PDB file of N, CA and C in Angstrom:
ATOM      1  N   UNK A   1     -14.896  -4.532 -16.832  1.00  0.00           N
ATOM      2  CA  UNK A   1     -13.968  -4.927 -17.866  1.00  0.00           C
ATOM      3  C   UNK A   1     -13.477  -6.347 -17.627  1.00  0.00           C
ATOM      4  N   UNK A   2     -13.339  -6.684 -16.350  1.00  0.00           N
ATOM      5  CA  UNK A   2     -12.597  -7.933 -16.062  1.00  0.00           C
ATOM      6  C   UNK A   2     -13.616  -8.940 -15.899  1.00  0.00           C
ATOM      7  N   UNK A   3     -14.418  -8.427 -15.504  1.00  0.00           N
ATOM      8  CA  UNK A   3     -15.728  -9.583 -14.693  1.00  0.00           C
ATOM      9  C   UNK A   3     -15.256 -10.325 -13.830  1.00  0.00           C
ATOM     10  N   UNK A   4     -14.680 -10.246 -12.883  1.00  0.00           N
ATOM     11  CA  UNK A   4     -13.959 -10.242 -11.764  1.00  0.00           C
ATOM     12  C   UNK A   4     -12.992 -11.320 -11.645  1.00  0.00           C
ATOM     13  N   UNK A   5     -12.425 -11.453 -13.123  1.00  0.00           N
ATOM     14  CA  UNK A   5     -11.002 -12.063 -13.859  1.00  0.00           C
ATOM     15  C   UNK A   5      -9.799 -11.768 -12.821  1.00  0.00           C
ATOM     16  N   UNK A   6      -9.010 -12.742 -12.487  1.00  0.00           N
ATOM     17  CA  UNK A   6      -7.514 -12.122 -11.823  1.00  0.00           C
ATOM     18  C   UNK A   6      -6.644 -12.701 -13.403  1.00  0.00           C
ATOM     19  N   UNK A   7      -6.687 -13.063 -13.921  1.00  0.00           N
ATOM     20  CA  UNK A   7      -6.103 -13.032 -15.289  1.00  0.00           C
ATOM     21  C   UNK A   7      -5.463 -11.848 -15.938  1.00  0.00           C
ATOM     22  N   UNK A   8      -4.511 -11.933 -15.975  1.00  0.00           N
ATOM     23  CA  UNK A   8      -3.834 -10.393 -16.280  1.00  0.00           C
ATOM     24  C   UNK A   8      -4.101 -10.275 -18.014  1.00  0.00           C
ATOM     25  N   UNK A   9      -4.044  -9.025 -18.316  1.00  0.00           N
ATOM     26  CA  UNK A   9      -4.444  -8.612 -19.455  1.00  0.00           C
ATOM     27  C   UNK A   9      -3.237  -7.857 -20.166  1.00  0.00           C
ATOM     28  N   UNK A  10      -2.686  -8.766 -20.858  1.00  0.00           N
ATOM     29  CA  UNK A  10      -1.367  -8.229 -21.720  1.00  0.00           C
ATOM     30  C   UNK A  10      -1.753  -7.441 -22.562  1.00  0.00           C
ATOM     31  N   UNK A  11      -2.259  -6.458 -22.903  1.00  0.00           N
ATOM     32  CA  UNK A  11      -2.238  -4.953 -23.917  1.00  0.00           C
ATOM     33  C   UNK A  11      -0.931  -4.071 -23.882  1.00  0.00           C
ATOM     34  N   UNK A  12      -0.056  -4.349 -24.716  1.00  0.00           N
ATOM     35  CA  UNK A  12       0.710  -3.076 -25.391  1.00  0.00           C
ATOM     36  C   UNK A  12       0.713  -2.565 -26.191  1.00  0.00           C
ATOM     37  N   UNK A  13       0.706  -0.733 -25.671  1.00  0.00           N
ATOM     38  CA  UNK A  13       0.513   0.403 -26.285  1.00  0.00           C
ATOM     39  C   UNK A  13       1.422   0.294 -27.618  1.00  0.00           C
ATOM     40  N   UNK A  14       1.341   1.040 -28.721  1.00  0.00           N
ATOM     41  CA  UNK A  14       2.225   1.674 -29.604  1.00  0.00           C
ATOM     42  C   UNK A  14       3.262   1.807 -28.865  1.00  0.00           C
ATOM     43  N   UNK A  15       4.746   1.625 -29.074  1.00  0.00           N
ATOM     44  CA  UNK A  15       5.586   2.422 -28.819  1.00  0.00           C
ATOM     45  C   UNK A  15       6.260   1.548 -27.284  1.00  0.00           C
ATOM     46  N   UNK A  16       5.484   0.425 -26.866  1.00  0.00           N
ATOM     47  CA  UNK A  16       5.983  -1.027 -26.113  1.00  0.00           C
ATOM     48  C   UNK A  16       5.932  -0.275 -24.918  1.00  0.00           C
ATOM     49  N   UNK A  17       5.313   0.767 -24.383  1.00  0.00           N
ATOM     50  CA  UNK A  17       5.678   0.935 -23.149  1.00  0.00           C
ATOM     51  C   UNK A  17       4.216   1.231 -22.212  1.00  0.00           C
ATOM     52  N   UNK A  18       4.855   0.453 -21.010  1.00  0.00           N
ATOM     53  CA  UNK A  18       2.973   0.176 -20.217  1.00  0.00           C
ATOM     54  C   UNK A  18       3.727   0.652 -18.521  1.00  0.00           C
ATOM     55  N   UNK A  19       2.466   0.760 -17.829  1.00  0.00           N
ATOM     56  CA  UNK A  19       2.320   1.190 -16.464  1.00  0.00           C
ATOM     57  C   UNK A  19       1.588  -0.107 -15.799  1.00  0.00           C
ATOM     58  N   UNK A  20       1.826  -0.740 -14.923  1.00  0.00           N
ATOM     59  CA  UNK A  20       1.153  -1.547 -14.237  1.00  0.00           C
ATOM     60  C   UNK A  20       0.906  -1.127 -12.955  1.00  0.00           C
ATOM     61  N   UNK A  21      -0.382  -1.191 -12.529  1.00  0.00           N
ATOM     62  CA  UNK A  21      -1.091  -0.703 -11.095  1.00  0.00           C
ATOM     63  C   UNK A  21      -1.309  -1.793 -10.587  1.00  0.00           C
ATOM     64  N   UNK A  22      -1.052  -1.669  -8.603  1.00  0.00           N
ATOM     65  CA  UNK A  22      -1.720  -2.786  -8.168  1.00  0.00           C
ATOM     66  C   UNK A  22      -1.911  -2.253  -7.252  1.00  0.00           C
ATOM     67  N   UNK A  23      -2.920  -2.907  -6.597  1.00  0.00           N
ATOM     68  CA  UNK A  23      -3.966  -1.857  -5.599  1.00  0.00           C
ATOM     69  C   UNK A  23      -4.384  -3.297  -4.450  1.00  0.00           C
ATOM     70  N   UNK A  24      -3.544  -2.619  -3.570  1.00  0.00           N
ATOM     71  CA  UNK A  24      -4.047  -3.914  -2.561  1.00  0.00           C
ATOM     72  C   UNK A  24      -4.114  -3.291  -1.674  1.00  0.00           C
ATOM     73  N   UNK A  25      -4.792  -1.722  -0.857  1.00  0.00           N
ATOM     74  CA  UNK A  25      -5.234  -1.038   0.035  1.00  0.00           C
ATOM     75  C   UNK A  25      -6.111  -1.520   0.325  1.00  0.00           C
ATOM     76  N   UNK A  26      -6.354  -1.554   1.921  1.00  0.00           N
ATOM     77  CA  UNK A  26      -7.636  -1.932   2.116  1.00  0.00           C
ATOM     78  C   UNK A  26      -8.215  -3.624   2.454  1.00  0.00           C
ATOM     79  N   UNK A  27      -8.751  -3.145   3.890  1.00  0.00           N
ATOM     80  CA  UNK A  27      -9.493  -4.509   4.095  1.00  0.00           C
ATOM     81  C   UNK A  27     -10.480  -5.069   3.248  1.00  0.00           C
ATOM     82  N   UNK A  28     -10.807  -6.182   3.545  1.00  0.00           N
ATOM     83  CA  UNK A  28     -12.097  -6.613   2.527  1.00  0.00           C
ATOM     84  C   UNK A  28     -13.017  -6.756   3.690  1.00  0.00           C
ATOM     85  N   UNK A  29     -14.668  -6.936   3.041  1.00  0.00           N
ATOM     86  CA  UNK A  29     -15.487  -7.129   4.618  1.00  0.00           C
ATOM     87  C   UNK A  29     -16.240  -8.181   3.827  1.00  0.00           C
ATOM     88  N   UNK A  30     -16.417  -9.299   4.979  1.00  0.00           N
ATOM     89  CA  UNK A  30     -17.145 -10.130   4.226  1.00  0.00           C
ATOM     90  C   UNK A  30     -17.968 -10.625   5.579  1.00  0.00           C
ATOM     91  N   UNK A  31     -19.476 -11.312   5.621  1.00  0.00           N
ATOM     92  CA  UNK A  31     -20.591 -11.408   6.530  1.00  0.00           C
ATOM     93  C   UNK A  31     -19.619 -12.116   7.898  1.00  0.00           C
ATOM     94  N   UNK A  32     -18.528 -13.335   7.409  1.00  0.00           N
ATOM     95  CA  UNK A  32     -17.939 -14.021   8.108  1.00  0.00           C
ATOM     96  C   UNK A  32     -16.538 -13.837   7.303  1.00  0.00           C
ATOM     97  N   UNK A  33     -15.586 -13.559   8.745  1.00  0.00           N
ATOM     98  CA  UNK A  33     -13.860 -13.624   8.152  1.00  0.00           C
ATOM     99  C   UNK A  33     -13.319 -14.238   8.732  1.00  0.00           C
ATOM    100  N   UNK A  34     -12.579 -15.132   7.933  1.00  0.00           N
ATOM    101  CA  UNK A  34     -11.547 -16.316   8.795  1.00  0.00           C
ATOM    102  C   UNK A  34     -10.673 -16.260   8.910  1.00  0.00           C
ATOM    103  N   UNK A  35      -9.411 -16.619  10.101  1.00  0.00           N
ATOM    104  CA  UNK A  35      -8.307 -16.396  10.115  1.00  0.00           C
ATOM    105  C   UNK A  35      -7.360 -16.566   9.004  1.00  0.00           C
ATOM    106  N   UNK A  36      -7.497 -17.453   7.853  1.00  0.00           N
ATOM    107  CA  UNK A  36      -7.187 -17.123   6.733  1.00  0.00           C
ATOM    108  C   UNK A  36      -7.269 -16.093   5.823  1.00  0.00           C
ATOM    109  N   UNK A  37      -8.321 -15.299   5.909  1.00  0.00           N
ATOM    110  CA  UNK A  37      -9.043 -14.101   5.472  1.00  0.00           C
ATOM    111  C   UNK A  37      -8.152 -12.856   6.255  1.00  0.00           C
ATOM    112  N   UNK A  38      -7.812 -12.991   7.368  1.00  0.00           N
ATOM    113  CA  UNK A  38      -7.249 -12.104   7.969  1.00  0.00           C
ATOM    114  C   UNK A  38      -5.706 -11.725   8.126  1.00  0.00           C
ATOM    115  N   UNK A  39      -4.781 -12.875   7.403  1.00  0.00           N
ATOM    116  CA  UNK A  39      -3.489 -13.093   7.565  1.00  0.00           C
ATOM    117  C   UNK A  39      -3.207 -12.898   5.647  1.00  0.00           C
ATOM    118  N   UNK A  40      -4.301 -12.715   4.785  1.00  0.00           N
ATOM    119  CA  UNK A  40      -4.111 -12.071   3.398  1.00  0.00           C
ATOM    120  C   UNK A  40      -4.268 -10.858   3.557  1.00  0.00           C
ATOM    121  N   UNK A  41      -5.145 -10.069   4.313  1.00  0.00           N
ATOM    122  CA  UNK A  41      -5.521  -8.715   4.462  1.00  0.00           C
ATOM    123  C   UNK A  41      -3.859  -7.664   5.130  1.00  0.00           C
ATOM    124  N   UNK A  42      -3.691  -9.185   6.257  1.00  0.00           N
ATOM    125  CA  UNK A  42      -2.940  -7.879   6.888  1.00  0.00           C
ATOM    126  C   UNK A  42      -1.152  -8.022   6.061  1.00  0.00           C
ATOM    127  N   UNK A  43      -1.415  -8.919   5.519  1.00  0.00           N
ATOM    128  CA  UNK A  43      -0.012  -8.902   4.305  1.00  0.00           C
ATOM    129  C   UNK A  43      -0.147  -8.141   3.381  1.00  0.00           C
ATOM    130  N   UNK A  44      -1.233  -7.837   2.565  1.00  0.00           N
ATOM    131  CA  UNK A  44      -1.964  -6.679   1.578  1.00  0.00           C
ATOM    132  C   UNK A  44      -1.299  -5.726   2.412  1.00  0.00           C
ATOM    133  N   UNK A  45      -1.703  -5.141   3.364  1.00  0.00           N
ATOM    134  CA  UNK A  45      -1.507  -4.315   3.971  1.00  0.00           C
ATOM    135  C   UNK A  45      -0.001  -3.699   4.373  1.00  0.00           C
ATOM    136  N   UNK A  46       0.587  -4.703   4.897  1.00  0.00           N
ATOM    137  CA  UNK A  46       1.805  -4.454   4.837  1.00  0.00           C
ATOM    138  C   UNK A  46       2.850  -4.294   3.911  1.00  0.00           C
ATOM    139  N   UNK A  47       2.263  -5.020   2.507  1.00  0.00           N
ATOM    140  CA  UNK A  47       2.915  -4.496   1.211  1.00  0.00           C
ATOM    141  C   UNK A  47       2.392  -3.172   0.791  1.00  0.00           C
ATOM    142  N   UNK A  48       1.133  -2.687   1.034  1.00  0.00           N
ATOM    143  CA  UNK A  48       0.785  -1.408   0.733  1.00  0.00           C
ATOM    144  C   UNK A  48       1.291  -0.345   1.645  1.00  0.00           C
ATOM    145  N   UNK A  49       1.653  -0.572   3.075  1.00  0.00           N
ATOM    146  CA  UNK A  49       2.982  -0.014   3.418  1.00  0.00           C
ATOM    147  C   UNK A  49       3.945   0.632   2.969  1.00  0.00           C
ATOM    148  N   UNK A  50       4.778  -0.798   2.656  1.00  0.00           N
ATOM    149  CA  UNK A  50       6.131  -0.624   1.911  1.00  0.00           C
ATOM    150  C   UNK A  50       6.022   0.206   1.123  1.00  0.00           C
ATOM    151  N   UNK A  51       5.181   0.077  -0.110  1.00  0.00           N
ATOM    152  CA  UNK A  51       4.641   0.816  -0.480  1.00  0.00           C
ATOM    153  C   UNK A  51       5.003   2.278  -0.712  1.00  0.00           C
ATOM    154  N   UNK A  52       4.157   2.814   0.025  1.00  0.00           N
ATOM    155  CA  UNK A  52       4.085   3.892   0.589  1.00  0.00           C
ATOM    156  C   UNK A  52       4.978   4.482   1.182  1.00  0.00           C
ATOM    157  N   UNK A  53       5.729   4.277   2.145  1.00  0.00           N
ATOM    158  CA  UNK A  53       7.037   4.393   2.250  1.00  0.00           C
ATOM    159  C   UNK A  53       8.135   4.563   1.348  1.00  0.00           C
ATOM    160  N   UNK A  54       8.081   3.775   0.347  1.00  0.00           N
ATOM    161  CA  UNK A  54       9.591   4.026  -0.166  1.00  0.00           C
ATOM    162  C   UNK A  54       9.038   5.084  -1.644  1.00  0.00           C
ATOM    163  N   UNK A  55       7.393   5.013  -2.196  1.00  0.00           N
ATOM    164  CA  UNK A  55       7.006   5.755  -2.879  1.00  0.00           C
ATOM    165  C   UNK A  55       6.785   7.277  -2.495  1.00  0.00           C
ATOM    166  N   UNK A  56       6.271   7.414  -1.809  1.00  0.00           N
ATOM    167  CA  UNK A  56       5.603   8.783  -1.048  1.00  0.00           C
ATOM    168  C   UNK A  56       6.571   9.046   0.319  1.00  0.00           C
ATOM    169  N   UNK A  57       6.641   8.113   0.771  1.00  0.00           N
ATOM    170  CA  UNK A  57       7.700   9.378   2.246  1.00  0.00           C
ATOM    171  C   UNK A  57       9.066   9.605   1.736  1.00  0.00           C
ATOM    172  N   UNK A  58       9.589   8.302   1.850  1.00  0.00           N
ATOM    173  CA  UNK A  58      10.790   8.777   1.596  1.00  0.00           C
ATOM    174  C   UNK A  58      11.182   9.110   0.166  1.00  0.00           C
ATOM    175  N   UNK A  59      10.347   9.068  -0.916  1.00  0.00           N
ATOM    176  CA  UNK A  59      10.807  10.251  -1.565  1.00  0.00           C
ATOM    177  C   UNK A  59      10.545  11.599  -1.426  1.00  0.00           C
ATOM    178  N   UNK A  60       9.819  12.216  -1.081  1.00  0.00           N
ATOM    179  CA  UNK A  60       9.122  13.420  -0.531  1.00  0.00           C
ATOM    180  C   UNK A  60      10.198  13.777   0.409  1.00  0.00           C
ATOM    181  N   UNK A  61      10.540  13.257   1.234  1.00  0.00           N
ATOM    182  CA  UNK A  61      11.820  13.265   1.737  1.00  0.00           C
ATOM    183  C   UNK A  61      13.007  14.068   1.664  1.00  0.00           C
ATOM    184  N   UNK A  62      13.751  13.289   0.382  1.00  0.00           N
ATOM    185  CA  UNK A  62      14.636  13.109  -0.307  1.00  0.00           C
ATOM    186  C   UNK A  62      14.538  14.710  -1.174  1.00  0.00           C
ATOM    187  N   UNK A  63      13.398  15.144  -1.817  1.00  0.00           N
ATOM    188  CA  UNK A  63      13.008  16.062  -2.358  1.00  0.00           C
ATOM    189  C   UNK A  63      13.305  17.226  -1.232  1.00  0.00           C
ATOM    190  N   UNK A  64      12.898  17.398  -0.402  1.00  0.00           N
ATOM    191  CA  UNK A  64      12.947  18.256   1.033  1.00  0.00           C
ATOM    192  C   UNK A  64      14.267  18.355   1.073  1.00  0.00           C
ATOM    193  N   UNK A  65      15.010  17.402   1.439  1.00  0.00           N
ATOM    194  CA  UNK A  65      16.614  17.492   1.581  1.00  0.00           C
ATOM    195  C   UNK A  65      17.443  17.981   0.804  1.00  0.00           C
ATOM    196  N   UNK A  66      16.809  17.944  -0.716  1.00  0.00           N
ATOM    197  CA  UNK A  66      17.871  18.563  -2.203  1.00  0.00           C
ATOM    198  C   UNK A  66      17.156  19.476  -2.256  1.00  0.00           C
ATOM    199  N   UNK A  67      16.174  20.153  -1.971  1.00  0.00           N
ATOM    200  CA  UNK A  67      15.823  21.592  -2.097  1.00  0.00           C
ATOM    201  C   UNK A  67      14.625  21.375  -3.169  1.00  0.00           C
ATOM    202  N   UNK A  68      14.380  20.765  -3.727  1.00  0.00           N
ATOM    203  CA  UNK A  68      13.413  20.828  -4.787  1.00  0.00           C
ATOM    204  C   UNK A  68      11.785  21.180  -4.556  1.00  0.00           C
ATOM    205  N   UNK A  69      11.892  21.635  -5.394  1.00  0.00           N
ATOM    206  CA  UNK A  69      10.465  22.714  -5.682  1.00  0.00           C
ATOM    207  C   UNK A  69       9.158  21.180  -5.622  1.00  0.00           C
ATOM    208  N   UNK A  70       8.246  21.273  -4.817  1.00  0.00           N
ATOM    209  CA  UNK A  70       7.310  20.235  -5.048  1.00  0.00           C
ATOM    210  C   UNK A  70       6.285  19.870  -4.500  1.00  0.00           C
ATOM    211  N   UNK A  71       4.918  19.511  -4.565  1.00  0.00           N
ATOM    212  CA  UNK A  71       3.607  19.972  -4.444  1.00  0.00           C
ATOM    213  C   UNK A  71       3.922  18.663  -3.211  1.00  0.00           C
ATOM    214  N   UNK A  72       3.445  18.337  -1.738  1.00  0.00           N
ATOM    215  CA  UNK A  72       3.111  17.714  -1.048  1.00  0.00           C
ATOM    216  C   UNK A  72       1.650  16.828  -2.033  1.00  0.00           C
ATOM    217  N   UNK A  73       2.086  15.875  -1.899  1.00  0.00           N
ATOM    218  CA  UNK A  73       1.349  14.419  -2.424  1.00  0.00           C
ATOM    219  C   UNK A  73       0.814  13.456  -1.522  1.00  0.00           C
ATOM    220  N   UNK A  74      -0.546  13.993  -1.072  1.00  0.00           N
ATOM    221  CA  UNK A  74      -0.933  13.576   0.369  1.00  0.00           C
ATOM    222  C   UNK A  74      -1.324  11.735  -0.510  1.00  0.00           C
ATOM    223  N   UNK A  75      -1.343  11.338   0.644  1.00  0.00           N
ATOM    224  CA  UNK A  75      -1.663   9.528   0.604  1.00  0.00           C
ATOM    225  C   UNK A  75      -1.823   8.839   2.058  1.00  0.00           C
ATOM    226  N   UNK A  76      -2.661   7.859   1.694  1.00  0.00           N
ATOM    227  CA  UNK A  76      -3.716   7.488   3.207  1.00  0.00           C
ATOM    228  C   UNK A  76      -2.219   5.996   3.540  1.00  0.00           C
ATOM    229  N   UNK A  77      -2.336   6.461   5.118  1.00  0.00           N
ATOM    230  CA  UNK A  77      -1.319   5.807   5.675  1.00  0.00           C
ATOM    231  C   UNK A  77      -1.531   4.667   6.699  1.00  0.00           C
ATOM    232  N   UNK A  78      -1.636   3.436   6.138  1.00  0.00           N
ATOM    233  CA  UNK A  78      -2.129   2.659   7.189  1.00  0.00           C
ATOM    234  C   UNK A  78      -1.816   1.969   8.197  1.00  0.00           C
ATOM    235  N   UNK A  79      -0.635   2.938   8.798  1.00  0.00           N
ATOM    236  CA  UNK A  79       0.952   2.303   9.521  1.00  0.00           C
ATOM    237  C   UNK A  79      -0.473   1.844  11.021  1.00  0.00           C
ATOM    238  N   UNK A  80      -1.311   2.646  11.541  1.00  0.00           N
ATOM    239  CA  UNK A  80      -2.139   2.717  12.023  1.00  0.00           C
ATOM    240  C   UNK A  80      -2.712   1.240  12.203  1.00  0.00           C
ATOM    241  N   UNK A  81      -3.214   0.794  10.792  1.00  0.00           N
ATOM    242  CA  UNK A  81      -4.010  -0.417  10.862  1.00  0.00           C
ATOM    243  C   UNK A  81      -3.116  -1.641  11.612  1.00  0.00           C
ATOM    244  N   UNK A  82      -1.894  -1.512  10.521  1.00  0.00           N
ATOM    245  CA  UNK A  82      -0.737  -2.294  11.409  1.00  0.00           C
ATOM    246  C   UNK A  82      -0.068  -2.784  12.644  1.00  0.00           C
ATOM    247  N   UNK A  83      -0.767  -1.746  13.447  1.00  0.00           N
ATOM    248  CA  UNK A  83      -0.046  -1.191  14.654  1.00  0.00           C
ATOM    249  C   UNK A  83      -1.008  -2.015  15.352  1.00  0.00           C
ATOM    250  N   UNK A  84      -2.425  -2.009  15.361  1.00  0.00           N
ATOM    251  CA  UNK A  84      -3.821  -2.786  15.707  1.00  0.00           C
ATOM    252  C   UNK A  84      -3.111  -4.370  15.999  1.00  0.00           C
ATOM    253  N   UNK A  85      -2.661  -4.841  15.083  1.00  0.00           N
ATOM    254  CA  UNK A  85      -2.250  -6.828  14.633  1.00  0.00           C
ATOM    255  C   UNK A  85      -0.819  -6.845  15.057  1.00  0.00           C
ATOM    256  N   UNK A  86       0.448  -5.845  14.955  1.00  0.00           N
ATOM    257  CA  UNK A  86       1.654  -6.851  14.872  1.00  0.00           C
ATOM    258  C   UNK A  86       2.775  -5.881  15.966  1.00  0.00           C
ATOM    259  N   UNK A  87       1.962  -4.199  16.818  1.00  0.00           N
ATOM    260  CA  UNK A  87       2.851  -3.838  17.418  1.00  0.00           C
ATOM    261  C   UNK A  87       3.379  -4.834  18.624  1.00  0.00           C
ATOM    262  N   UNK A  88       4.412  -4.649  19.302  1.00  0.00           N
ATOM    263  CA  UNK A  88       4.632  -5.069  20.135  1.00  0.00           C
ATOM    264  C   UNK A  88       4.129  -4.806  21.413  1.00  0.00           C
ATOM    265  N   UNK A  89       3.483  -5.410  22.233  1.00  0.00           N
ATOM    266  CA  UNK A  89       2.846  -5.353  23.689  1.00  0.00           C
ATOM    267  C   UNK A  89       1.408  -4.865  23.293  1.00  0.00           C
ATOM    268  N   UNK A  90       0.641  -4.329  22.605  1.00  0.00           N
ATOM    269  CA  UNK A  90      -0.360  -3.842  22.441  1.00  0.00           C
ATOM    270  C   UNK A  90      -1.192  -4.589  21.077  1.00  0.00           C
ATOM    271  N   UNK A  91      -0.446  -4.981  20.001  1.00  0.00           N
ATOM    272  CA  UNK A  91      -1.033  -5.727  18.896  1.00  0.00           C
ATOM    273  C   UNK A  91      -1.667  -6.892  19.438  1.00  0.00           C
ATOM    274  N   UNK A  92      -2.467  -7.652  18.376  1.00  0.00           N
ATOM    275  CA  UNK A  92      -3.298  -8.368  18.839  1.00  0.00           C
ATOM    276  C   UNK A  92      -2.403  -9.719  18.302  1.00  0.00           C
TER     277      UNK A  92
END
């Protein structure tokens, strides 16, 4: 659809109301990666974090704590990848 456009595509529905997705999971692999290449990835990353966190845990959470009835909403967690580049004493 895009042909690999970063140009955003203003379409509104009937009725003025839209959902915007952004999807920045995930390393990229390319033959050669440069330290430039690697300091976008692991910021991707850490916004897909946040992410995740304030979408999926701690609301899931929050749900647990008020009692509410609700299907566990599994989602891939890349606190892991993070931990690789920026923990303390062990990150790279």
């Amino acid at each position: 659809v895009l042909a690999g456009s970063d140009e955003p595509i203003n379409i509104v529905p009937p009725g003025g109301a839209s959902i915007g997705v952004l999807d920045i999971f995930g390393f990229e692999t390319f033959e050669v990666n440069a330290f430039e290449q690697l300091c976008i990835n692991y910021t991707n990353e850490t916004l897909q974090q946040q992410f995740n966190k304030f979408v999926f845990k701690l609301e899931q959470q929050e749900y647990e704590r008020e009692g509410i009835l609700w299907k566990f909403i599994p989602f891939p967690d890349n606190q892991d990848v993070l931990d690789l580049i920026d923990k303390s004493r062990t990150g790279i």
